Short mmCIF file of C-alpha atoms in Angstrom, two decimals:
data_model
loop_
_atom_site.label_atom_id
_atom_site.label_comp_id
_atom_site.label_asym_id
_atom_site.label_seq_id
_atom_site.Cartn_x
_atom_site.Cartn_y
_atom_site.Cartn_z
CA MET C 1 -26.47 -25.27 24.04
CA ASN C 2 -27.32 -23.34 20.90
CA ASN C 3 -28.93 -25.54 18.28
CA GLY C 4 -29.10 -22.78 15.69
CA GLU C 5 -32.80 -21.95 16.06
CA GLY C 6 -32.07 -18.28 16.77
CA LEU C 7 -29.74 -18.05 13.80
CA ILE C 8 -32.44 -18.18 11.08
CA PRO C 9 -34.27 -14.99 12.14
CA GLU C 10 -30.92 -13.16 12.35
CA ILE C 11 -30.02 -14.24 8.81
CA ILE C 12 -33.44 -13.24 7.47
CA SER C 13 -33.21 -9.88 9.26
CA LYS C 14 -29.76 -9.25 7.77
CA GLN C 15 -31.02 -10.16 4.28
CA TRP C 16 -33.94 -7.72 4.58
CA GLN C 17 -31.57 -5.01 5.78
CA ASP C 18 -29.25 -5.66 2.82
CA ASN C 19 -32.19 -5.64 0.39
CA TRP C 20 -33.48 -2.28 1.66
CA MET C 21 -29.99 -0.80 1.52
CA CYS C 22 -29.72 -1.91 -2.13
CA VAL C 23 -33.12 -0.42 -2.95
CA ALA C 24 -32.19 2.87 -1.25
CA PHE C 25 -28.86 3.03 -3.08
CA THR C 26 -30.59 2.35 -6.40
CA VAL C 27 -33.13 5.13 -5.80
CA VAL C 28 -30.37 7.57 -4.88
CA ILE C 29 -28.27 6.73 -7.94
CA ALA C 30 -31.15 6.44 -10.44
CA VAL C 31 -33.51 9.20 -9.24
CA VAL C 32 -32.00 11.61 -6.72
CA TRP C 33 -28.57 12.08 -8.31
CA PRO C 34 -29.93 12.95 -11.81
CA ALA C 35 -32.60 15.17 -10.23
CA LEU C 36 -29.86 17.30 -8.72
CA SER C 37 -28.81 18.26 -12.26
CA LEU C 38 -32.29 19.52 -13.25
CA PRO C 39 -31.84 23.04 -11.86
CA VAL C 40 -28.79 23.53 -14.09
CA GLY C 41 -30.89 23.23 -17.25
CA ARG C 42 -28.54 23.04 -20.22
CA PHE C 43 -25.11 21.70 -19.43
CA SER C 44 -22.33 24.12 -20.16
CA LEU C 45 -19.12 22.72 -21.61
CA GLY C 46 -17.42 23.00 -18.21
CA TYR C 47 -20.27 21.24 -16.39
CA PHE C 48 -20.38 18.46 -18.97
CA THR C 49 -16.59 18.08 -18.76
CA PHE C 50 -16.85 17.78 -14.98
CA TRP C 51 -19.36 14.94 -15.26
CA ALA C 52 -17.36 13.20 -17.99
CA VAL C 53 -14.19 13.34 -15.87
CA LEU C 54 -16.14 12.13 -12.84
CA ALA C 55 -17.51 9.16 -14.82
CA ILE C 56 -14.04 8.25 -16.13
CA ALA C 57 -12.55 8.49 -12.63
CA TRP C 58 -15.39 6.38 -11.20
CA GLY C 59 -14.84 3.71 -13.87
CA THR C 60 -11.08 3.70 -13.35
CA VAL C 61 -11.34 3.33 -9.58
CA ALA C 62 -14.02 0.64 -9.93
CA SER C 63 -11.85 -1.29 -12.41
CA ALA C 64 -8.85 -1.10 -10.09
CA VAL C 65 -10.92 -2.32 -7.13
CA ILE C 66 -12.42 -5.18 -9.17
CA ILE C 67 -8.94 -6.30 -10.22
CA VAL C 68 -7.00 -5.71 -7.00
CA MET C 69 -9.44 -6.88 -4.30
CA PRO C 70 -9.61 -10.56 -5.40
CA LEU C 71 -5.81 -10.63 -5.64
CA VAL C 72 -5.44 -9.20 -2.13
CA GLU C 73 -8.07 -11.56 -0.76
CA SER C 74 -6.44 -14.65 -2.29
CA TRP C 75 -2.79 -13.63 -1.96
CA GLY C 76 -1.97 -16.35 0.59
CA THR C 77 -3.34 -19.09 -1.66
CA ILE C 78 -1.63 -17.61 -4.72
CA CYS C 79 1.71 -17.67 -2.86
CA LYS C 80 1.20 -21.27 -1.73
CA VAL C 81 0.40 -22.35 -5.29
CA CYS C 82 3.48 -20.57 -6.67
CA VAL C 83 5.70 -22.12 -3.99
CA GLY C 84 4.23 -25.52 -4.80
CA ILE C 85 4.79 -25.05 -8.52
CA PHE C 86 8.36 -23.82 -8.33
CA THR C 87 9.78 -25.61 -5.27
CA ASN C 88 7.47 -28.57 -4.63
CA ASP C 89 7.71 -27.76 -0.88
CA THR C 90 4.00 -27.91 -0.20
CA VAL C 91 3.62 -31.36 -1.72
CA THR C 92 6.65 -32.83 0.09
CA SER C 93 5.64 -31.29 3.45
CA THR C 94 2.22 -32.91 3.09
CA TRP C 95 3.79 -36.32 2.38
CA LYS C 96 6.02 -36.14 5.47
CA LYS C 97 3.06 -35.68 7.82
#
């Protein structure tokens, strides 16, 4: 029978893995990515426009994900609440049990 003793080291290991992944991602985004633009020197209008469009696209996609993902994740509960509000079926089915 598993009493959960082996679970703690697995959780700690997963947390360390997640922490190192976050540190690596931060280094890539904050140091490596900007360093790739150093050889260009001065940004031309086209190069600057590319980065501006990329930033706007990134922000748009991130906004859509931030809005849509919680709705998708909770869609079942949202539907149950709406059914309960408009038809009262959920409340009456609970009373009959």
